[in-house]
Coordinates of C-alpha atoms in Angstrom, one line a residue:
M245 CA 137.6 152.1 139.7
G246 CA 139.7 148.9 140.0
G247 CA 142.3 148.0 136.6
E248 CA 145.9 149.9 137.5
E249 CA 148.3 147.2 138.9
K250 CA 151.1 148.3 140.6
G251 CA 153.4 145.4 141.1
D252 CA 151.8 142.9 143.4
L253 CA 149.4 145.4 144.6
V254 CA 145.8 146.1 142.9
Y255 CA 144.7 149.5 142.8
G256 CA 140.9 150.0 144.5
D257 CA 138.5 152.9 145.6
D258 CA 140.0 152.9 149.0
G259 CA 143.9 152.7 147.7
Y260 CA 146.5 149.8 147.0
I261 CA 145.4 146.3 148.3
S262 CA 147.6 143.4 148.4
D263 CA 146.8 140.9 145.8
E264 CA 147.2 138.3 148.3
S265 CA 145.2 140.2 151.1
S266 CA 142.6 138.2 153.4
F267 CA 140.1 140.5 151.0
Y268 CA 139.7 137.0 148.9
G269 CA 139.8 134.9 151.2
D270 CA 142.4 132.7 153.1
D271 CA 143.7 129.6 152.3
E272 CA 141.3 127.6 153.9
L273 CA 138.2 129.4 153.3
R274 CA 139.1 129.7 149.4
S275 CA 139.0 125.9 149.3
R276 CA 136.2 125.4 151.4
L277 CA 134.1 127.3 148.5
E278 CA 135.8 126.0 145.8
D279 CA 134.3 122.3 147.1
V280 CA 131.0 124.1 147.5
A281 CA 131.0 125.2 143.9
F282 CA 132.6 121.6 142.3
N283 CA 129.7 119.6 144.6
F284 CA 126.8 122.2 144.0
D285 CA 123.9 120.4 142.3
P286 CA 121.2 122.7 140.0
S287 CA 119.0 120.0 139.9
S288 CA 118.2 119.6 143.6
Y289 CA 118.3 123.4 144.2
W290 CA 115.5 123.9 141.8
S291 CA 113.5 121.0 143.0
T292 CA 113.2 123.2 146.2
Q293 CA 112.9 126.4 145.0
H294 CA 108.9 126.2 144.5
L295 CA 109.2 127.1 148.2
N296 CA 110.5 130.2 147.6
L297 CA 108.0 133.1 147.1
S298 CA 110.8 135.2 145.1
S299 CA 111.0 132.2 143.1
I300 CA 107.3 131.9 142.3
A301 CA 106.8 135.3 141.4
A302 CA 110.0 135.5 138.9
S303 CA 109.0 132.4 137.5
N304 CA 105.4 133.2 136.7
I305 CA 105.7 136.6 136.2
A306 CA 107.8 135.5 133.2
A307 CA 105.2 132.9 132.2
A308 CA 102.5 135.9 132.7
A309 CA 104.8 138.2 130.3
K310 CA 104.5 135.6 127.6
E311 CA 100.9 135.1 127.6
K312 CA 100.3 138.6 127.6
A313 CA 102.2 139.0 124.8
A314 CA 100.5 136.6 122.8
G315 CA 97.3 138.3 123.7
K316 CA 95.9 135.4 125.9
L317 CA 95.6 137.7 129.2
P318 CA 93.6 140.7 129.7
N319 CA 95.2 144.0 130.5
H320 CA 93.6 145.4 133.5
K321 CA 94.9 145.5 137.0
F322 CA 94.9 142.9 139.4
Y323 CA 94.7 143.5 143.2
N324 CA 95.9 141.3 146.2
P325 CA 95.8 142.9 150.0
Y326 CA 98.2 140.0 150.9
E327 CA 100.7 140.8 148.4
G328 CA 104.2 139.6 150.0
L329 CA 102.6 137.8 152.6
V330 CA 104.6 134.2 152.8
H331 CA 101.2 132.6 153.6
A332 CA 99.0 133.9 151.4
R333 CA 98.9 133.7 147.3
Q334 CA 100.5 136.2 145.1
L335 CA 99.2 137.5 142.3
A336 CA 101.9 136.0 140.2
E337 CA 101.3 132.3 141.7
S338 CA 99.2 130.0 139.9
V339 CA 96.2 128.8 142.1
P340 CA 97.4 124.8 141.9
D341 CA 101.1 126.4 142.6
F342 CA 99.4 128.3 145.4
L343 CA 98.1 125.5 146.8
Q344 CA 101.2 123.0 146.1
R345 CA 103.4 125.5 148.6
L346 CA 101.0 125.9 151.2
P347 CA 98.3 122.6 151.5
P348 CA 96.5 123.8 154.9
L349 CA 96.7 119.6 155.8
T350 CA 100.2 119.7 156.6
T351 CA 101.3 123.6 156.6
S352 CA 102.1 124.3 159.9
A353 CA 100.7 126.8 162.2
S354 CA 103.7 127.2 164.6
T355 CA 106.2 128.1 161.8
N356 CA 103.7 129.7 158.8
G357 CA 101.0 131.3 161.2
P358 CA 97.3 130.5 161.7
W359 CA 96.0 130.8 158.6
I360 CA 96.2 130.8 155.0
Y361 CA 94.9 133.2 152.7
I362 CA 93.6 134.1 149.3
A363 CA 92.1 137.2 147.9
N364 CA 89.6 137.8 145.1
P365 CA 92.6 139.5 142.4
H366 CA 89.1 141.1 140.3
S367 CA 87.1 142.8 143.1
A368 CA 86.6 146.1 142.2
E369 CA 86.3 146.7 146.1
R370 CA 89.2 148.3 148.2
P371 CA 89.5 147.7 151.9
L372 CA 87.8 150.5 153.7
Q373 CA 89.1 152.9 156.5
Q374 CA 88.1 150.6 159.4
D375 CA 88.3 151.8 162.8
L376 CA 88.7 148.3 164.8
A377 CA 89.7 150.8 168.0
G378 CA 86.2 152.5 168.0
L379 CA 84.7 149.4 167.3
V380 CA 86.1 148.0 170.5
T381 CA 85.1 150.9 172.4
T382 CA 81.8 151.5 171.5
G383 CA 80.9 147.6 171.3
E384 CA 82.2 147.0 174.8
S385 CA 80.6 150.1 176.2
I386 CA 77.1 148.4 174.8
L387 CA 78.1 145.0 176.6
S388 CA 78.9 146.7 179.6
S389 CA 75.4 148.2 179.8
F390 CA 73.8 145.0 178.8
S391 CA 76.0 143.1 181.5
A392 CA 74.8 145.3 184.3
K393 CA 71.3 144.9 183.2
I394 CA 71.5 141.5 183.2
A395 CA 72.8 141.5 186.6
A396 CA 69.7 143.8 187.7
V397 CA 67.0 141.6 186.1
E398 CA 68.6 138.3 187.9
T399 CA 69.0 140.1 190.8
Q400 CA 64.9 141.4 190.7
M401 CA 63.5 137.5 189.7
A402 CA 66.4 135.9 192.0
G403 CA 65.0 132.3 192.1
R404 CA 63.0 132.2 188.6
P405 CA 63.6 129.8 186.0
K406 CA 66.7 130.9 183.8
T407 CA 64.5 130.5 180.8
T408 CA 61.6 132.6 181.9
I409 CA 64.8 135.4 182.9
T410 CA 66.4 135.0 179.3
R411 CA 62.8 135.9 178.0
K412 CA 62.6 138.8 180.1
L413 CA 65.8 139.8 178.3
T414 CA 64.8 139.4 175.1
P415 CA 64.1 142.5 174.0
E416 CA 67.0 144.2 175.3
R417 CA 69.3 141.4 173.9
K418 CA 67.6 142.6 170.2
A419 CA 68.6 146.1 170.9
V420 CA 72.1 145.7 171.9
E421 CA 72.2 143.3 169.1
D422 CA 70.8 146.3 166.3
A423 CA 73.1 148.7 168.3
L424 CA 76.5 146.6 167.6
L425 CA 75.4 146.2 164.1
A426 CA 75.1 150.0 164.0
A427 CA 78.1 150.5 165.4
A428 CA 80.0 148.3 163.3
K429 CA 78.7 150.2 159.8
D430 CA 79.6 153.4 161.6
K431 CA 83.0 152.0 162.1
N432 CA 83.3 150.9 158.5
C433 CA 83.8 147.2 160.1
T434 CA 81.2 145.7 157.7
S435 CA 82.6 142.3 156.1
G436 CA 81.8 138.9 157.6
K437 CA 82.3 135.2 156.5
W438 CA 80.5 132.2 155.3
M439 CA 82.2 129.1 157.6
L440 CA 82.8 125.8 156.4
F441 CA 83.9 123.0 158.5
P442 CA 85.4 120.0 156.9
M443 CA 87.1 117.0 158.5
P444 CA 90.8 116.6 157.5
E445 CA 89.9 114.1 155.0
N446 CA 87.9 116.6 153.1
L447 CA 89.8 119.3 153.9
A448 CA 92.1 119.6 150.8
R449 CA 89.2 119.1 148.4
T450 CA 87.0 121.7 149.9
W451 CA 90.0 124.4 150.2
R452 CA 90.9 123.9 146.8
L453 CA 87.0 124.4 145.2
V454 CA 86.7 127.7 147.7
A455 CA 90.4 128.6 146.6
T456 CA 89.9 128.0 142.9
A457 CA 86.3 129.7 142.9
T458 CA 87.7 132.8 144.8
A459 CA 90.4 133.2 142.3
Q460 CA 88.0 133.0 139.4
N461 CA 85.8 135.9 141.0
E462 CA 82.9 133.8 141.6
L463 CA 82.8 134.1 145.6
G464 CA 83.6 136.9 147.9
T465 CA 86.5 139.3 148.4
A466 CA 88.7 136.5 150.1
A467 CA 88.8 133.2 151.9
K468 CA 91.0 131.7 154.7
V469 CA 91.8 128.2 155.8
A470 CA 93.0 127.4 159.6
A471 CA 96.6 126.1 159.3
D472 CA 97.5 122.4 161.0
E473 CA 97.7 123.1 164.5
G474 CA 98.6 119.4 165.1
R475 CA 95.2 118.5 167.2
G476 CA 94.9 115.1 165.4
D477 CA 92.6 114.1 162.2
R478 CA 89.2 114.3 163.7
V479 CA 88.9 118.0 164.5
P480 CA 87.5 120.0 161.7
R481 CA 89.4 122.8 160.0
L482 CA 87.7 125.8 159.7
I483 CA 87.5 128.0 156.3
C484 CA 85.9 131.3 155.9
V485 CA 84.6 132.9 153.0
Y486 CA 83.8 136.7 153.3
T487 CA 81.9 139.0 151.8
R488 CA 82.4 142.8 152.1
D489 CA 79.1 143.8 153.7
F490 CA 77.1 142.0 156.0
A491 CA 73.7 144.0 155.3
D492 CA 73.9 143.8 151.6
M493 CA 71.9 140.1 151.7
G494 CA 71.9 139.6 147.5
D495 CA 75.6 139.5 147.9
V496 CA 75.7 137.4 150.8
K497 CA 72.7 135.3 149.3
R498 CA 74.7 135.0 145.5
V499 CA 78.1 133.7 147.7
L500 CA 75.9 131.1 149.5
G501 CA 74.3 129.8 146.2
K502 CA 77.5 129.6 144.7
L503 CA 78.7 127.3 147.7
V504 CA 75.7 125.0 147.1
E505 CA 76.6 124.8 143.5
L506 CA 80.1 123.7 144.4
E507 CA 78.5 120.7 146.6
L508 CA 80.0 122.5 149.8
V509 CA 76.6 123.5 151.1
Q510 CA 73.5 121.4 151.1
K511 CA 70.6 122.6 148.7
P512 CA 67.2 123.0 150.0
A513 CA 65.4 119.4 151.4
R514 CA 62.4 118.9 151.4
D515 CA 62.0 118.8 154.8
P516 CA 63.9 121.9 156.0
K517 CA 64.3 120.5 159.7
G518 CA 66.6 118.0 158.1
M519 CA 69.1 120.4 156.2
R520 CA 72.8 120.5 157.8
S521 CA 73.1 124.1 157.9
I522 CA 76.4 126.5 157.7
Y523 CA 76.7 130.0 159.4
Y524 CA 77.7 133.3 158.6
K525 CA 79.2 135.7 161.1
C526 CA 80.2 139.3 161.0
D527 CA 83.7 140.2 161.6
A528 CA 82.6 142.4 164.1
Y529 CA 81.4 140.1 166.6
T530 CA 84.7 138.0 166.2
H531 CA 86.6 141.4 167.3
L532 CA 84.0 142.3 170.5
G533 CA 84.8 138.2 171.1
I534 CA 81.1 137.1 170.9
N535 CA 81.3 133.6 170.1
S536 CA 79.0 130.7 170.7
G537 CA 77.6 130.7 174.7
N538 CA 78.9 134.1 175.4
E539 CA 77.9 135.5 178.8
W540 CA 74.9 137.9 177.0
A541 CA 73.4 134.9 175.2
L542 CA 73.4 137.0 172.1
K543 CA 73.3 134.8 168.9
A544 CA 77.2 134.4 167.7
S545 CA 76.2 134.3 163.9
L546 CA 73.8 136.7 161.8
Y547 CA 72.4 134.1 159.4
S548 CA 72.2 130.3 158.7
S549 CA 72.2 129.0 155.1
R550 CA 69.1 126.9 155.9
D551 CA 67.4 130.2 156.7
V552 CA 68.8 132.4 153.9
L553 CA 68.1 129.8 151.0
L554 CA 64.3 129.4 152.3
T555 CA 63.7 132.9 152.1
K556 CA 61.6 133.9 149.2
E557 CA 62.7 136.9 147.3

């Protein structure tokens, strides 16, 4: 393996090569690399390495190992479905470092993707084996049948006020909502989210509170925030706070209660009509494109904070 010399030749694994061969680079290349080495500024290099995931991981793993050796860290295993994704918090990354690396106000959606994610590393829940294709197929079939029903009723009631036609379809609409939610549960697509829409001037504070509470096992399974799409400073940004099951009202209400405690959601007022609400939407509706103002006049959200907070146990 290298080592034996023969005149001006050096013996390597593939035989003898010249000590003057281009294997070592020509004079110009060697001169340029020597200049690079001479002018290298290590302080400048390390000042930029906080943006590099591998450097973050190496730094924080080393710090965590010292704390664990000192008995300052718990011995259980954490979990992160976003591990390895540059646009998400990593297990070896502190929340402050994550927020510094990916500030939502200035992190570009065009270069980093539309969302910034953080998972609850303490959660014992693991992602279910979702059948998204099955959900979409079943859901689109349900919606297609409902579209045909709407067309038939509109033909039958031609000339009648739209509100009258809408009331006529109310029982069918409720049946469609029930069928879609049943399909979501059948296909293991049960996740959902509370949605916050802070203005840019409140974005950093709101996301910091949500990210910190998520990492500390005080909210749901995960959270995400919209990255900067360059739409200006008067457009609110969406933050989603996820729960595992839209039908688990105890958990849905618990997460909402924490958002109230963090002062991100208004407490029940003496006059409930004056409350500003946030809304909870199931992911199944997102996958099926059921948004506000949809053609079926379905409610795009399942719950409002006002209704959940005012509902007695």
